[in-house]
XYZ file of C-alpha atoms in Angstrom:
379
model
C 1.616 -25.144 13.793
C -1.364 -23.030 13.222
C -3.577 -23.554 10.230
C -4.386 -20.005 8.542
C -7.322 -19.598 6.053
C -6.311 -17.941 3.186
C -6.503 -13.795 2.977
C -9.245 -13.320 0.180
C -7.374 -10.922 -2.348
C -9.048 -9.337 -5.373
C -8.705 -6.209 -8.289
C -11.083 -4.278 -9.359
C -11.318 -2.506 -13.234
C -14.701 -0.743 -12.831
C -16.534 1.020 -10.556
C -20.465 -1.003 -10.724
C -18.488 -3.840 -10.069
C -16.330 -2.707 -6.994
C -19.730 -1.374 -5.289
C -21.669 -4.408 -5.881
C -18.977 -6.537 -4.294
C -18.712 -3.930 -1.345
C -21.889 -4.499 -0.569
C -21.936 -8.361 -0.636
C -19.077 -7.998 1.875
C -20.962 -5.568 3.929
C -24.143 -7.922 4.112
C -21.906 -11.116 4.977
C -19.588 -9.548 7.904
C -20.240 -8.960 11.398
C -18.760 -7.782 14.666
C -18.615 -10.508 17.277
C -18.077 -9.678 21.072
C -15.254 -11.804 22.571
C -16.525 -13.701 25.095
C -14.562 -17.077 26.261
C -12.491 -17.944 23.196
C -10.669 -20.936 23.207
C -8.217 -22.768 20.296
C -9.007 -26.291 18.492
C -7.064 -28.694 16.709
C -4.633 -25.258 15.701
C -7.778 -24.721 13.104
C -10.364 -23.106 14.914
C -11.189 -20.883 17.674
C -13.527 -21.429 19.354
C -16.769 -18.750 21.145
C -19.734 -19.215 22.722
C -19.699 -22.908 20.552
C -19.170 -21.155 17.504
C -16.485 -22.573 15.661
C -14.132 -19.816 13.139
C -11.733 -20.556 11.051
C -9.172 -17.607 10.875
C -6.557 -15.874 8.638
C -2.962 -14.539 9.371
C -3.953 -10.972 9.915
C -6.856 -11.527 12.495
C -4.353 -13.970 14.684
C -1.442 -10.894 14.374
C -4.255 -8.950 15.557
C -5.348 -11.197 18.530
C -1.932 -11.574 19.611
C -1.386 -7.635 19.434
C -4.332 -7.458 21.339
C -3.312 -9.234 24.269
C 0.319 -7.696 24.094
C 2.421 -10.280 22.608
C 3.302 -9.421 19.256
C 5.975 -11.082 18.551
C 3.969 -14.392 19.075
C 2.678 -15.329 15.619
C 6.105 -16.616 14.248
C 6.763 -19.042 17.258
C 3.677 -20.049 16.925
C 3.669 -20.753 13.191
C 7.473 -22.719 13.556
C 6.233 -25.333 16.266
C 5.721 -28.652 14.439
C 3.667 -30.683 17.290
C 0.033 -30.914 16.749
C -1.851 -28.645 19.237
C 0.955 -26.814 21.042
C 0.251 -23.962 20.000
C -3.524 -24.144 20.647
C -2.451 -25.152 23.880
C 0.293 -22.484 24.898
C -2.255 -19.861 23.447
C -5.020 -21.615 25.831
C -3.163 -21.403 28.745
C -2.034 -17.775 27.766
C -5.412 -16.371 27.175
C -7.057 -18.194 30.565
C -4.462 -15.192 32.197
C -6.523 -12.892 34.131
C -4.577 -9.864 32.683
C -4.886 -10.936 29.385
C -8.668 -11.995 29.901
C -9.154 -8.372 30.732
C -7.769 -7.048 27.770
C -10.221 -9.598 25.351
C -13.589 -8.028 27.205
C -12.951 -5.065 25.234
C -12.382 -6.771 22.247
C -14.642 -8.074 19.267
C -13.765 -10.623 16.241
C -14.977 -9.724 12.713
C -16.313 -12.603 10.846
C -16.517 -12.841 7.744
C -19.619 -15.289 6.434
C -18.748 -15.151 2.905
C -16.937 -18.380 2.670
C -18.030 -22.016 3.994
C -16.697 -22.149 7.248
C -17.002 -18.362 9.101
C -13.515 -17.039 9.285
C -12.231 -14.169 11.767
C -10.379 -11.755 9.518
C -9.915 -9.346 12.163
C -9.907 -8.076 16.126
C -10.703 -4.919 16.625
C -11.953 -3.111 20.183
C -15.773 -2.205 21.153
C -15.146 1.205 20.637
C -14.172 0.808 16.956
C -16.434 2.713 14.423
C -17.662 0.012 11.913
C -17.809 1.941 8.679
C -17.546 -0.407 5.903
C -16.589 0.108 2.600
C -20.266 -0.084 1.115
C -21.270 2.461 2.905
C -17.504 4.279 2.573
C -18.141 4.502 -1.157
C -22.161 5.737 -0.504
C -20.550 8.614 1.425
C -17.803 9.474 -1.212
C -19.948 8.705 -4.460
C -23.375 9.545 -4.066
C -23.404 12.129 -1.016
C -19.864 13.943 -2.562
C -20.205 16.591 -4.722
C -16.796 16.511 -5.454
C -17.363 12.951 -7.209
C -18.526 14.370 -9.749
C -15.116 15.476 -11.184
C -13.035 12.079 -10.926
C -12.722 8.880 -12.587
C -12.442 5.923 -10.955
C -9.529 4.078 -12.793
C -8.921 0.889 -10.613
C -8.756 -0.518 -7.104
C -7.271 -3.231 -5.099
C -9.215 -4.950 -2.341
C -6.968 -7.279 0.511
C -8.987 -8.581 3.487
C -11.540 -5.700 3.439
C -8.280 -3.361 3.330
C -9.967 -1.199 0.023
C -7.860 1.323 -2.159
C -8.900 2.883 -4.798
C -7.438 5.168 -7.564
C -9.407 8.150 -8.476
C -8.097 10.552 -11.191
C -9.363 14.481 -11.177
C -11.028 14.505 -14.805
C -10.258 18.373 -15.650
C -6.613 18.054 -13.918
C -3.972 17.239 -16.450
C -1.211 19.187 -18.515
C 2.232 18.425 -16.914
C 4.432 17.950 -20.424
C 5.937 15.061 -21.164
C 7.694 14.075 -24.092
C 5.943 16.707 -25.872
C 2.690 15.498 -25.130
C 0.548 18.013 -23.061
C -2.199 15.853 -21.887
C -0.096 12.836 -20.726
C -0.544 12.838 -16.818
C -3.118 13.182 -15.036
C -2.987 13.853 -11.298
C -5.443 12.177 -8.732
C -5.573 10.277 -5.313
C -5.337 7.286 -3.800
C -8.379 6.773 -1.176
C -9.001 4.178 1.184
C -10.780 2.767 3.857
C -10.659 -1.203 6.175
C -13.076 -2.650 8.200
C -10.557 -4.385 10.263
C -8.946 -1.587 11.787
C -5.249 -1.811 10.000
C -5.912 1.288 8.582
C -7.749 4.470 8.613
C -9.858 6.072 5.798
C -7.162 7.917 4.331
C -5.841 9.300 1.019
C -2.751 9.598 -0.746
C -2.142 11.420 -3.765
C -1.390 9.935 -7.378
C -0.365 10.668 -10.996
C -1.330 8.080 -13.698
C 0.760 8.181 -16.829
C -2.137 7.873 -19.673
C 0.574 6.884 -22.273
C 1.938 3.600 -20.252
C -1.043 3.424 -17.290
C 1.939 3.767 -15.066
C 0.927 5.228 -11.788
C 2.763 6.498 -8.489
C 1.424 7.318 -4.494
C 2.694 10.543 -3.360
C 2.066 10.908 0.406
C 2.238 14.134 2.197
C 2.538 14.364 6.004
C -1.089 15.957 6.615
C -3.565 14.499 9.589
C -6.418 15.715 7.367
C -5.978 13.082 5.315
C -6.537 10.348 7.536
C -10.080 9.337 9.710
C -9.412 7.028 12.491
C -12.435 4.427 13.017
C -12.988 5.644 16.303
C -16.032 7.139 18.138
C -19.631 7.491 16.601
C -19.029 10.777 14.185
C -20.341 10.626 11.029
C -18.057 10.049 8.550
C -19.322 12.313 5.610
C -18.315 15.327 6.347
C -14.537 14.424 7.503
C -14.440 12.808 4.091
C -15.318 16.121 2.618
C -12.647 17.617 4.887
C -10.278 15.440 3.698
C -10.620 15.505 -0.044
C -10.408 18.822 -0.164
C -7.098 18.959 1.771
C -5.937 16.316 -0.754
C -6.778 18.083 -3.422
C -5.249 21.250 -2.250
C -2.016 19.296 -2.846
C -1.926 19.263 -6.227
C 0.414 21.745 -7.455
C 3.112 20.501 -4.941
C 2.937 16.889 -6.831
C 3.269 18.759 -10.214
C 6.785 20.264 -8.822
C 7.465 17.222 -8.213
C 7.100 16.053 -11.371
C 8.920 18.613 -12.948
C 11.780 18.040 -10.850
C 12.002 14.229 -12.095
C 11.420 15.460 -15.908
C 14.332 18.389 -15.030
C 17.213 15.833 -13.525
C 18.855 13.894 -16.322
C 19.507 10.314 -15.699
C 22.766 9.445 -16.506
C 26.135 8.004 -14.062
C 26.915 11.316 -12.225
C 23.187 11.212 -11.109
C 23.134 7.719 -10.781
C 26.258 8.205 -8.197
C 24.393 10.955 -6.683
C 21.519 8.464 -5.736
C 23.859 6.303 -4.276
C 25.950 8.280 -2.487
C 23.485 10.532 -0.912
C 21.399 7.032 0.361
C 18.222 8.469 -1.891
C 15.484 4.831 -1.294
C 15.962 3.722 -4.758
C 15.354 -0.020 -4.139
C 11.725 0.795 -5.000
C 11.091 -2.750 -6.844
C 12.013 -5.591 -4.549
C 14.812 -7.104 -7.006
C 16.982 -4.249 -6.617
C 16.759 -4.839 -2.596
C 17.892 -7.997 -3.112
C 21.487 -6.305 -5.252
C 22.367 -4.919 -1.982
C 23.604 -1.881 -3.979
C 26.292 0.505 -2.695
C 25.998 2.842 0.430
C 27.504 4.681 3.216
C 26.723 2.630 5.280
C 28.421 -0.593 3.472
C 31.483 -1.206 5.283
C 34.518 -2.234 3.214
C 37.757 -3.457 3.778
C 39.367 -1.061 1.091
C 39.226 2.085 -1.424
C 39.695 0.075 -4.081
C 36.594 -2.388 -3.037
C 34.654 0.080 -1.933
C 35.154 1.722 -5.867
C 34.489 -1.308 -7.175
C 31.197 -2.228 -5.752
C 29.837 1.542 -6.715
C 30.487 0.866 -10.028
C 29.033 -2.474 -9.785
C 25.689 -0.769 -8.668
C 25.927 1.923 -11.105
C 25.789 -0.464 -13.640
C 22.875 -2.227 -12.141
C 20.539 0.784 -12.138
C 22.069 1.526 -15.771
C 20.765 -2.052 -17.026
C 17.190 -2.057 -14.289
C 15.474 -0.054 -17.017
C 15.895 -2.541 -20.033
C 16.054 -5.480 -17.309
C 12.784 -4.725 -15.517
C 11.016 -2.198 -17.985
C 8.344 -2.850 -20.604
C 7.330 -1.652 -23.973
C 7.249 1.619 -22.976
C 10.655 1.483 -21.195
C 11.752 -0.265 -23.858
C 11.224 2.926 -26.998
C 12.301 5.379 -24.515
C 15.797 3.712 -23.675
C 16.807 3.035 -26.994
C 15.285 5.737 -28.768
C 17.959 7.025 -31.355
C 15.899 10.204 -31.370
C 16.914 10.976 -27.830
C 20.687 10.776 -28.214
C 21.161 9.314 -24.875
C 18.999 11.652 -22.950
C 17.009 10.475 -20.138
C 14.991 11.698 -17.089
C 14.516 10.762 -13.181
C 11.258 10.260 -14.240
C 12.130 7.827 -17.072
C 13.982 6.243 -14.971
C 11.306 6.009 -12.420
C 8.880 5.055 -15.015
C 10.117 1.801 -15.786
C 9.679 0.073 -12.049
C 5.910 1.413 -12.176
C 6.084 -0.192 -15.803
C 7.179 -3.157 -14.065
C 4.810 -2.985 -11.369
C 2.044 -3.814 -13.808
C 3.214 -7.329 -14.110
C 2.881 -7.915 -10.548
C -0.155 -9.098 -8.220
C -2.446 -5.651 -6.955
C -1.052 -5.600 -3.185
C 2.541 -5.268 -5.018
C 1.902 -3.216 -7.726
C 0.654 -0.483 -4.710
C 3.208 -1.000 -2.867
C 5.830 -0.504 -5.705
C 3.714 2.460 -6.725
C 3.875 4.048 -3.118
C 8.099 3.413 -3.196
C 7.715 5.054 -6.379
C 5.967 7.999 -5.000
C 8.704 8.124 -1.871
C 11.622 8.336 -3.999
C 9.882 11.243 -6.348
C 9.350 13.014 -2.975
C 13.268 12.175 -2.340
C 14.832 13.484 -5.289
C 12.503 16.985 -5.397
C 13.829 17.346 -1.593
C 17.057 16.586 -2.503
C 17.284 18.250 -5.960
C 19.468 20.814 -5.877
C 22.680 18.535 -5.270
C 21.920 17.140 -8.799
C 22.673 20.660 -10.369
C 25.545 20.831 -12.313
């Protein structure tokens, strides 16, 4: 079995500190030709006598490099000591397979002890990192001047950060004008798992609740290829974000304009809408069309069952917030999609950064769902 260094993991709550931390990691990596790697003792690999240590997503990468992807899990199951250093000696002494590592390079990291590869990128890959990613947004971006850096998430040099447009607000919300706040989600990695890229957001300033709302546009994403500069695409690509806007405020409005209630709980389920956006629910394996069943009767059955699971997520899974909404006597029962909604992202709070975005970008997928989708929810 293969002995994996652990994926350094880390949130960020203000800006001075994010940068000064980006630039650390700048200083302490570096881009390392491939020359004749070998494994050792399933801890290290081994180049040019330098000895790495390295984590899971620069092996997935090595093994995707050489065309053998689904590699990583046989090699993490065998229990002998140094089989799999051996079988992935043997495979990477190949001649095809050496080929394919000349064009390669290992990023090392040299902020822990013992060097560690965190990635595997190719020669040709554009090393922007995020020190310099945030020079070109923040200091030569006029455009920074409007937004507010509200938090950010950092996972093996994969960086996102939520930005909020200062002077764009206003969508109502329980009668209180100035409640959301629309933004983006921005992003860059120095591994090459993802490209410098942007998503847009809204932040809920009552509850900090916040959602990723992704919209199919190339503009918004930079591929770390080639030796372009990077500043001006960036440019490009906020402003194409930002032009965006006004379709996430429909899409508010459709959430606020949908009650929640059974018939639209039904709805969900019977149109498939992705509604498991907090990983509990997958695990409910609520009702669909494409459940098989071996009656009418169970069939009914188990879509009442899941009705009654979504009923109860809210108070199960919700907060404070959640919490005055769904029992408000004020409200007389009524509640909104985007109540609804509101208490995963609620939820997502509790949870550890990389899970909190990801529930966040669910979130955003099933807002873009039910506005698609919104007119079989009129009555």
């Amino acid at each position: 079995m293969l002995q994996i260094a652990p994926t350094y993991s880390r949130s960020f709550s203000n800006l001075p500190e994010l940068q000064s931390h980006a630039q650390y990691e700048h200083d302490n990596t570096s881009y390392v030709p491939v020359h004749e790697l070998y494994f050792d003792s399933d801890k290290y690999i081994i180049d040019k006598g330098q000895h790495y240590t390295f984590n899971e997503h620069a092996i997935k990468q090595l093994f995707s490099a050489v065309n053998v992807n689904g590699l990583y899990p046989v090699m993490m199951a065998v229990e002998e000591p140094l089989a799999a250093s051996n079988y992935i000696n043997k495979l990477v002494k190949q001649s095809r397979i050496s080929k394919l590592l000349d064009n390669k390079q290992l990023i090392i990291s040299n902020q822990a002890t013992d060097n560690c590869v965190i990635g595997v990128v190719s020669k040709q890959y554009n090393k922007y990192s995020n020190a310099r990613y945030l020079e070109d947004f923040i200091e030569r971006n006029e455009m920074s001047d409007a937004l507010q850096f509200e938090r950010a998430k950092l996972k093996n040099t994969n960086l996102t950060i939520n930005w909020l447009e200062e002077d764009y607000s206003g969508i109502e919300i329980d009668g209180k004008l100035d409640r959301s706040k629309i933004g983006f989600y921005a992003g860059n990695s120095m591994v090459g798992d993802a490209p410098v890229s942007s998503a847009l957001s809204v932040f809920d300033t009552l509850c900090t609740n916040g959602m990723k709302i992704k919209m199919d546009l190339a503009s918004m994403r930079i591929v770390h290829r080639g030796n372009t500069t990077m500043k001006w695409k960036l440019k490009t690509m906020l402003e194409q974000t930002k032009n965006q806007y006004d379709k996430v405020k429909d899409r508010l409005n459709t959430l606020l304009s949908i009650p929640y209630n059974d018939e639209s709980a039904k709805k969900l389920l019977q149109l498939n809408a992705p509604i498991s956006v907090i990983p509990e629910l997958k695990d409910k394996k609520l009702w669909s069309t494409k459940k098989r069943f071996k009656s009418d009767f169970e069939s009914t059955a188990d879509l009442t069952r899941s009705i009654n699971i979504l009923n109860d997520a809210p108070i199960r899974y919700g907060g404070y917030h959640t919490d005055a909404i769904w029992d408000s006597k004020y409200r007389n029962g009524q509640r909104s999609m985007y109540h609804f909604l509101g208490s995963f992202t609620e939820y997502a709070q509790t949870k550890p950064a990389d899970v909190q975005y990801q529930i966040e970008e669910e979130a955003g997928e099933f807002t873009s769902w039910v506005h698609k989708h919104k007119e079989a929810f009129v009555c």
